[in-house]
CSV table of C-alpha atoms in Angstrom, one decimal:
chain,number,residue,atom,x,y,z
A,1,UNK,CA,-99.2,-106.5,-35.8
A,2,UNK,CA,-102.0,-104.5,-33.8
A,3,UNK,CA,-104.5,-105.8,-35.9
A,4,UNK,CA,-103.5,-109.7,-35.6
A,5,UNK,CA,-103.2,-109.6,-32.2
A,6,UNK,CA,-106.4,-108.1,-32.1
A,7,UNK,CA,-107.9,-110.9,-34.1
A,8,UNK,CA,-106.2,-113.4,-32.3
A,9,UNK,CA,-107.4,-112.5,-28.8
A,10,UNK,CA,-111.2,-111.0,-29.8
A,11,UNK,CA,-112.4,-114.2,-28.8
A,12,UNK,CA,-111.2,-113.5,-25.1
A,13,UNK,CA,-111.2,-110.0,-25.2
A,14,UNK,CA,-115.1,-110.5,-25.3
A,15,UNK,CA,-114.9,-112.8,-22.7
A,16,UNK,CA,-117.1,-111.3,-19.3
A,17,UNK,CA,-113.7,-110.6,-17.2
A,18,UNK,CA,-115.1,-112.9,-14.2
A,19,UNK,CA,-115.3,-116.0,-17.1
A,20,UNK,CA,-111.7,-114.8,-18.3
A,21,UNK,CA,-109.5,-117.5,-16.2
A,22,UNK,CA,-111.4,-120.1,-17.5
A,23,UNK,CA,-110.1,-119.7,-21.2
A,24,UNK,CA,-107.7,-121.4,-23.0
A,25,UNK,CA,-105.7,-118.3,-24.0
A,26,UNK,CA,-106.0,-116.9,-20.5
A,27,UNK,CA,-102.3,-117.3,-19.7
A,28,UNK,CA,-101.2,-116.3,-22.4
A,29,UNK,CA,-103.0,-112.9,-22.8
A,30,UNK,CA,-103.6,-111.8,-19.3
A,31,UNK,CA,-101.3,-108.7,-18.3
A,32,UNK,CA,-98.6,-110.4,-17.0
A,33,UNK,CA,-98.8,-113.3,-19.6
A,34,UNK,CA,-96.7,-113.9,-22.2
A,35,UNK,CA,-98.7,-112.2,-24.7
A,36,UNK,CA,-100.1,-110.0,-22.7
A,37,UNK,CA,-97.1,-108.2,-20.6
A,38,UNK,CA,-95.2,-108.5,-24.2
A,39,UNK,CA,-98.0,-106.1,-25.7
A,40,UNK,CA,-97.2,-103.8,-22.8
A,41,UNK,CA,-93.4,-103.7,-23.4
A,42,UNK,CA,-93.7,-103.0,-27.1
A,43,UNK,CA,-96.4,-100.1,-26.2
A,44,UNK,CA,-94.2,-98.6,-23.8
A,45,UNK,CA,-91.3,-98.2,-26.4
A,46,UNK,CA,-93.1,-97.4,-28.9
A,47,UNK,CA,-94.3,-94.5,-27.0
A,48,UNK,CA,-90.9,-94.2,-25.3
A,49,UNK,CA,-89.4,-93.8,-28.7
A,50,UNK,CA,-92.4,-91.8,-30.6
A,51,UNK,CA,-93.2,-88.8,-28.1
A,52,UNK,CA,-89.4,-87.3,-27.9
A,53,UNK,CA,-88.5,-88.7,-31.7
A,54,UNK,CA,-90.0,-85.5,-33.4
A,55,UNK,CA,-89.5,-82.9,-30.9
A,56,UNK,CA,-85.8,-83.9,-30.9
A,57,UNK,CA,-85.8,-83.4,-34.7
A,58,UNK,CA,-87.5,-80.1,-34.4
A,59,UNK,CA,-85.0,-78.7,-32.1
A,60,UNK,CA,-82.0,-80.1,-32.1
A,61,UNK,CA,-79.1,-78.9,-34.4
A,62,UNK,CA,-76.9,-82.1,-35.2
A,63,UNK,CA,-80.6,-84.2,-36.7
A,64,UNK,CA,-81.3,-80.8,-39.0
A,65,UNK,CA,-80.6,-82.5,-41.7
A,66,UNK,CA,-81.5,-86.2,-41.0
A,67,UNK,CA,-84.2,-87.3,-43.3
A,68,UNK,CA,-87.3,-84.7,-43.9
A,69,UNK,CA,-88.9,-83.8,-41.0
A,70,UNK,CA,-92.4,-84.4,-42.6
A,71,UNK,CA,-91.6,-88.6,-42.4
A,72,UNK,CA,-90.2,-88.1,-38.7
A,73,UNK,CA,-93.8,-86.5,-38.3
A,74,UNK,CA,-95.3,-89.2,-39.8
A,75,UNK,CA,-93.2,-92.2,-37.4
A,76,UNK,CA,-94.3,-90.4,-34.3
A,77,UNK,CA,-97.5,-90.4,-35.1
A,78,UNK,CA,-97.7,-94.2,-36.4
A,79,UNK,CA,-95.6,-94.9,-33.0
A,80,UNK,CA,-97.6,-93.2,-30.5
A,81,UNK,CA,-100.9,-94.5,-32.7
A,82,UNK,CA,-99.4,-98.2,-31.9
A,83,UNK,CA,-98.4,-97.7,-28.3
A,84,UNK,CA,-101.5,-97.3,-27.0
A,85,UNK,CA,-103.7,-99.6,-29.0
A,86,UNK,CA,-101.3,-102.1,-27.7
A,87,UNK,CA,-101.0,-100.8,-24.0
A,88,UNK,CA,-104.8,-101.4,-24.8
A,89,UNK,CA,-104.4,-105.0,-25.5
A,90,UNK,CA,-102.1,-105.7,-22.4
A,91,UNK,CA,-104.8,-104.5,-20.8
A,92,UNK,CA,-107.5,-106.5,-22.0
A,93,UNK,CA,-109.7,-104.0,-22.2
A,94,UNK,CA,-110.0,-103.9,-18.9
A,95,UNK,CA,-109.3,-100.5,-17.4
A,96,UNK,CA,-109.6,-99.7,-13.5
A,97,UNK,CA,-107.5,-97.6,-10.5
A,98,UNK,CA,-104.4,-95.9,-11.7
A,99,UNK,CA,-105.0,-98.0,-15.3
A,100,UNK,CA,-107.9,-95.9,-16.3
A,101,UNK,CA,-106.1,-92.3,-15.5
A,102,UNK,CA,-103.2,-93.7,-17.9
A,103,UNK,CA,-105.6,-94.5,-20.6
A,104,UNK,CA,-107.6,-91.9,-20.4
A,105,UNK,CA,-104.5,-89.9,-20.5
A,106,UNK,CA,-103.3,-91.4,-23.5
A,107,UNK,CA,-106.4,-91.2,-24.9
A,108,UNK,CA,-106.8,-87.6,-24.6
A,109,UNK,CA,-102.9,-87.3,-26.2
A,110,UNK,CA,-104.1,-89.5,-29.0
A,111,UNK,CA,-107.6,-87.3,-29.8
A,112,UNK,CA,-105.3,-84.0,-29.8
A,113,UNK,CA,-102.4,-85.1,-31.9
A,114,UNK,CA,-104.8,-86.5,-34.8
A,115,UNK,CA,-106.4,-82.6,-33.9
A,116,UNK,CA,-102.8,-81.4,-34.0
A,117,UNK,CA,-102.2,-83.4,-37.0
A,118,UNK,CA,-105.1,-81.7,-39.2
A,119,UNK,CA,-104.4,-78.1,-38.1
A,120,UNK,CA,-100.4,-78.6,-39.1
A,121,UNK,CA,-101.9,-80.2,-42.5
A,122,UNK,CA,-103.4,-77.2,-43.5
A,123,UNK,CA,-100.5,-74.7,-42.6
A,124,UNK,CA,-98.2,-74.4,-45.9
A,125,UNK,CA,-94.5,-75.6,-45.4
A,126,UNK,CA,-91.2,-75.4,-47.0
A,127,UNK,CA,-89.9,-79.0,-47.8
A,128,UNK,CA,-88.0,-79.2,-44.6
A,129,UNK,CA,-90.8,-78.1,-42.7
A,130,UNK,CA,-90.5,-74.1,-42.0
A,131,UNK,CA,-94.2,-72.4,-41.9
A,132,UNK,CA,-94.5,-70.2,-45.4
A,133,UNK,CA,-95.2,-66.4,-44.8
A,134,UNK,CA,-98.0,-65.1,-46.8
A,135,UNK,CA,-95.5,-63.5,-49.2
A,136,UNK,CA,-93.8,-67.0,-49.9
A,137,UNK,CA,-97.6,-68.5,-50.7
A,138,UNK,CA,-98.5,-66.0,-53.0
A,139,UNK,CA,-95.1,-66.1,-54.9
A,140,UNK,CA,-95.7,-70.2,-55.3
A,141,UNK,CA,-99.5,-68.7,-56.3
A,142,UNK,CA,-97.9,-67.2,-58.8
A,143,UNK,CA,-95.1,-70.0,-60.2
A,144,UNK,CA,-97.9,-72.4,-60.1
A,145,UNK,CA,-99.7,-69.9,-62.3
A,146,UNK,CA,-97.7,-70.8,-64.6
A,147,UNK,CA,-96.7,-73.5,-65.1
A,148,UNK,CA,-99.7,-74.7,-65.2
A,149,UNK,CA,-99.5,-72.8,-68.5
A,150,UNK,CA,-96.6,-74.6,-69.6
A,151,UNK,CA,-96.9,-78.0,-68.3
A,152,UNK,CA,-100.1,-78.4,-69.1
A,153,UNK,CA,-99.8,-76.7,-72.3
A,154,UNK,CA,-103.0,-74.7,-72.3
A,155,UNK,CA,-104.3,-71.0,-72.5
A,156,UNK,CA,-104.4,-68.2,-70.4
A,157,UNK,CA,-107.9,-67.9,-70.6
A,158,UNK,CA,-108.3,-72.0,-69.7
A,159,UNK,CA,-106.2,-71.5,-66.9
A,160,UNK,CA,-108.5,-69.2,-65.3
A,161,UNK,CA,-111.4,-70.7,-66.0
A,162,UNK,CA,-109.7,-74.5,-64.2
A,163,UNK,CA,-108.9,-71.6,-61.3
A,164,UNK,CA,-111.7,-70.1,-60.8
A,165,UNK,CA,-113.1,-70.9,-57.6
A,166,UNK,CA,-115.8,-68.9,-55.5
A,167,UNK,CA,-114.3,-66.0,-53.3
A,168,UNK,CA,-112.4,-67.6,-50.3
A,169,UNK,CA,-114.4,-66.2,-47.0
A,170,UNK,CA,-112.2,-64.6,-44.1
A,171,UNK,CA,-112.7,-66.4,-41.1
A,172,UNK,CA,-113.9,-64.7,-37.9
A,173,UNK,CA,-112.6,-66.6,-35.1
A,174,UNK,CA,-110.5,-70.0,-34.5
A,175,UNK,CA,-113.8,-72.2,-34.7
A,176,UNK,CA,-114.9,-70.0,-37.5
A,177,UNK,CA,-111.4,-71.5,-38.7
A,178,UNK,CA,-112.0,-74.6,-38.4
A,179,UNK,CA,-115.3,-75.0,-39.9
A,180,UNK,CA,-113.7,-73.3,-42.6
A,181,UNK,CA,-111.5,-76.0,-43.2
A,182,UNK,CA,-113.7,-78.4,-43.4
A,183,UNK,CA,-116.0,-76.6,-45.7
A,184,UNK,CA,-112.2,-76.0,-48.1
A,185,UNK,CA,-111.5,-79.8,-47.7
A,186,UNK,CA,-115.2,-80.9,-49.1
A,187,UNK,CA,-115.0,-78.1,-51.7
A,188,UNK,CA,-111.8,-79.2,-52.7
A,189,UNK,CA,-112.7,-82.7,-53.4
A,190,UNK,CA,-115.9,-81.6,-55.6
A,191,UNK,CA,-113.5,-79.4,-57.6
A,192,UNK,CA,-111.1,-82.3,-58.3
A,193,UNK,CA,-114.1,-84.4,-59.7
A,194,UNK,CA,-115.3,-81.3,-61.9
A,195,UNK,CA,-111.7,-80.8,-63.2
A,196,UNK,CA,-111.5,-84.2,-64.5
A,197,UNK,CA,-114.8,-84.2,-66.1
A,198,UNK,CA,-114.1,-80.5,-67.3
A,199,UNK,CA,-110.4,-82.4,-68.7
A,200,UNK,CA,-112.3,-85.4,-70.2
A,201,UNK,CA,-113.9,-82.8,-72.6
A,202,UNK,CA,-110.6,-80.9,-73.4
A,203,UNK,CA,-108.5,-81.9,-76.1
A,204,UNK,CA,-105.6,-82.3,-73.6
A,205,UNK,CA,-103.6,-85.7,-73.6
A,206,UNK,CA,-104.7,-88.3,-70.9
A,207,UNK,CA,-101.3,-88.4,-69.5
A,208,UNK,CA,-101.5,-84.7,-68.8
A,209,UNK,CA,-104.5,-84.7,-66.7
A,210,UNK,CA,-103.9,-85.9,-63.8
A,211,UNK,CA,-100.7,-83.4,-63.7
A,212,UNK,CA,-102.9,-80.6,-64.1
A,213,UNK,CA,-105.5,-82.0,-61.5
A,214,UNK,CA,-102.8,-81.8,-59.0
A,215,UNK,CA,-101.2,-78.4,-60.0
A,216,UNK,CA,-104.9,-76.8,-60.2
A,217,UNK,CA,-105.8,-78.1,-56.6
A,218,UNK,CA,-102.6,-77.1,-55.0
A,219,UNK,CA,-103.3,-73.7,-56.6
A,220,UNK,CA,-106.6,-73.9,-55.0
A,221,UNK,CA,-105.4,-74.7,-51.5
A,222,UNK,CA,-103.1,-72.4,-51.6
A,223,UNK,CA,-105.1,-69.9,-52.0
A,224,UNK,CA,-107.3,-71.4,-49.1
A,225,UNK,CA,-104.6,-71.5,-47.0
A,226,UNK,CA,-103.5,-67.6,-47.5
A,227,UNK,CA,-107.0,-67.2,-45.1
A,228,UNK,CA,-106.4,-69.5,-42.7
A,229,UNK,CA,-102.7,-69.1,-42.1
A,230,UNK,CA,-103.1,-66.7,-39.2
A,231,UNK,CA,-105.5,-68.4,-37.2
A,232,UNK,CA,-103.9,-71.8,-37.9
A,233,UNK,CA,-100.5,-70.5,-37.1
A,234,UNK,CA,-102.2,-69.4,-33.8
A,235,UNK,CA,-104.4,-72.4,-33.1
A,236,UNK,CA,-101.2,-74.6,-33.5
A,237,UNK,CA,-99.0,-72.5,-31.2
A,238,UNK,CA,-102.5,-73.2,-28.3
A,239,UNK,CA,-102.4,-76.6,-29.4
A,240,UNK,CA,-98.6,-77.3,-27.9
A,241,UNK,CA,-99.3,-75.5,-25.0
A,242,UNK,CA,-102.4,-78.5,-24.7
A,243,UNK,CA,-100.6,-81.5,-25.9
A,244,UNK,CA,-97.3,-81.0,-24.5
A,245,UNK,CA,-98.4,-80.9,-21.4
A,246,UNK,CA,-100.4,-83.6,-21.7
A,247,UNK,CA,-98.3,-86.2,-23.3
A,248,UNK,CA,-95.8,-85.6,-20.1
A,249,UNK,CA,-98.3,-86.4,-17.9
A,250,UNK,CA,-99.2,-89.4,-19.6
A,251,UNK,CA,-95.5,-90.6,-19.9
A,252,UNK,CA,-95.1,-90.0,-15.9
A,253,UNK,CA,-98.8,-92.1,-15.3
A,254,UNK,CA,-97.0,-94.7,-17.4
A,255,UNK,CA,-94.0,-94.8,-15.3
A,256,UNK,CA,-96.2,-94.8,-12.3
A,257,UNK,CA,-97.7,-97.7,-13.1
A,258,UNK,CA,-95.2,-99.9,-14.2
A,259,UNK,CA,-93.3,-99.1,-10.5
A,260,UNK,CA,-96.7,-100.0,-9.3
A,261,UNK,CA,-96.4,-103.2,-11.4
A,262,UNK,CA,-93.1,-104.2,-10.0
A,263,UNK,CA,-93.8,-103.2,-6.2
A,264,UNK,CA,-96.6,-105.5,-6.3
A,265,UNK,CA,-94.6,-108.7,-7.7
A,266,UNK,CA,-95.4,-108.8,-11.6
A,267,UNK,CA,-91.9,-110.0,-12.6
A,268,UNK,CA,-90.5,-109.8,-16.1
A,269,UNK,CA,-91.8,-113.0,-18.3
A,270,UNK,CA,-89.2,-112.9,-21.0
């Protein structure tokens, strides 16, 4: 949806804003158009409905159980990723007085939760989406272990040498942390295509491969994430004290200016 009414508006969209009542779509996309106030509206509940979704799920008793809480992660994030790219298009790009504090607002939301998003990646969780403790990592360490053996029908000694990665560093700070991270997520993805050329010499069946990729590298990360788990745990914990905040704000600039709005005569078009 974002993306055709992207398309279908570029052409005014790049449109000097002085030349924009001259165009043929001009009615249509402005603001208060059609369009335009329509892209606003959906925005608004998207954002409406995205930014309490999954702290509701998180805290509230009676939605416990009501779906994993990994795909409610995964709405709010495609909501409040489609809100503002369409309070963007009602807009028109065109971002000025009490406008630009929203955006820039939601902007700033956006930047942290895809921040927020990667840190919470890398933090181990049960299926309904309790942080592991240490112990609980190195007990799956040691399932994985084997059944890598069994699964993947293969040696002791092979499965040590498809494990054996270089000696995880301890990380001396939260940006020390990150960079970390980063360094596991790149190292991961060179082990996966050494694993399958490692594989492609082994005498093991096709159809077992890629089942033994994915065991090995969640081995692998788990073993990452036994280092990082502190100072992620920690960094997440800063992280809502940041974005919480900040998404209220946002919501209250939003509310702001659609009182604004109305004050000033934009009616609704629907």
């Amino acid at each position: 949806m974002a993306g055709v009414g992207l398309a279908y508006g570029l052409e005014y969209y790049l449109t000097p804003i002085q030349e924009r009542a001259f165009s043929a779509r001009h009615e249509l996309l402005k603001p208060s158009g059609l369009i335009g106030q329509g892209y606003g509206v959906i925005g608004t509940l998207c954002i409406l409905m995205g930014v309490p979704m999954y702290s509701l799920r998180k805290r509230a008793r009676v939605l416990a159980r009501v779906g994993k809480l990994k795909v409610w992660l995964q709405t709010h994030i495609f909501l409040c990723t489609l809100g503002p790219f369409l309070i963007l298009l009602h807009t028109g790009f065109k971002i000025g007085g009490v406008v630009s504090i929203a955006f820039w607002s939601m902007v700033l939301v956006v930047l942290s939760g895809v921040f927020g998003r990667y840190i919470y990646a890398h933090i181990p969780k049960t299926i309904h989406g309790q942080f592991l403790t240490k112990q609980a990592i190195q007990d799956r360490k040691a399932e994985l272990i084997q059944v890598i053996r069994t699964e993947c029908d293969i040696t002791a000694e092979r499965a040590r040498q498809f494990l054996l990665v270089a000696p995880v560093t301890e990380p001396k700070g939260f940006l020390h942390s990150l960079v970390l991270a980063f360094q596991y997520d790149h190292s991961k993805r060179l082990r996966k295509r050494s694993l399958r050329r490692l594989l492609s010499e082994s005498s093991i069946p096709p159809h077992v491969r890629e089942r033994t990729i994915v065991l090995v590298l969640e081995q692998i990360s788990l073993q990452q994430q036994i280092v990082l788990l502190q100072p992620f745990q920690r960094l997440f914990r800063y992280w809502h004290v940041f974005h919480l905040p900040l998404s209220t704000v946002m919501f209250l600039i939003l509310l702001v200016h659609i009182a604004v709005a109305v004050l000033f005569g934009y009616t609704w078009v629907f």
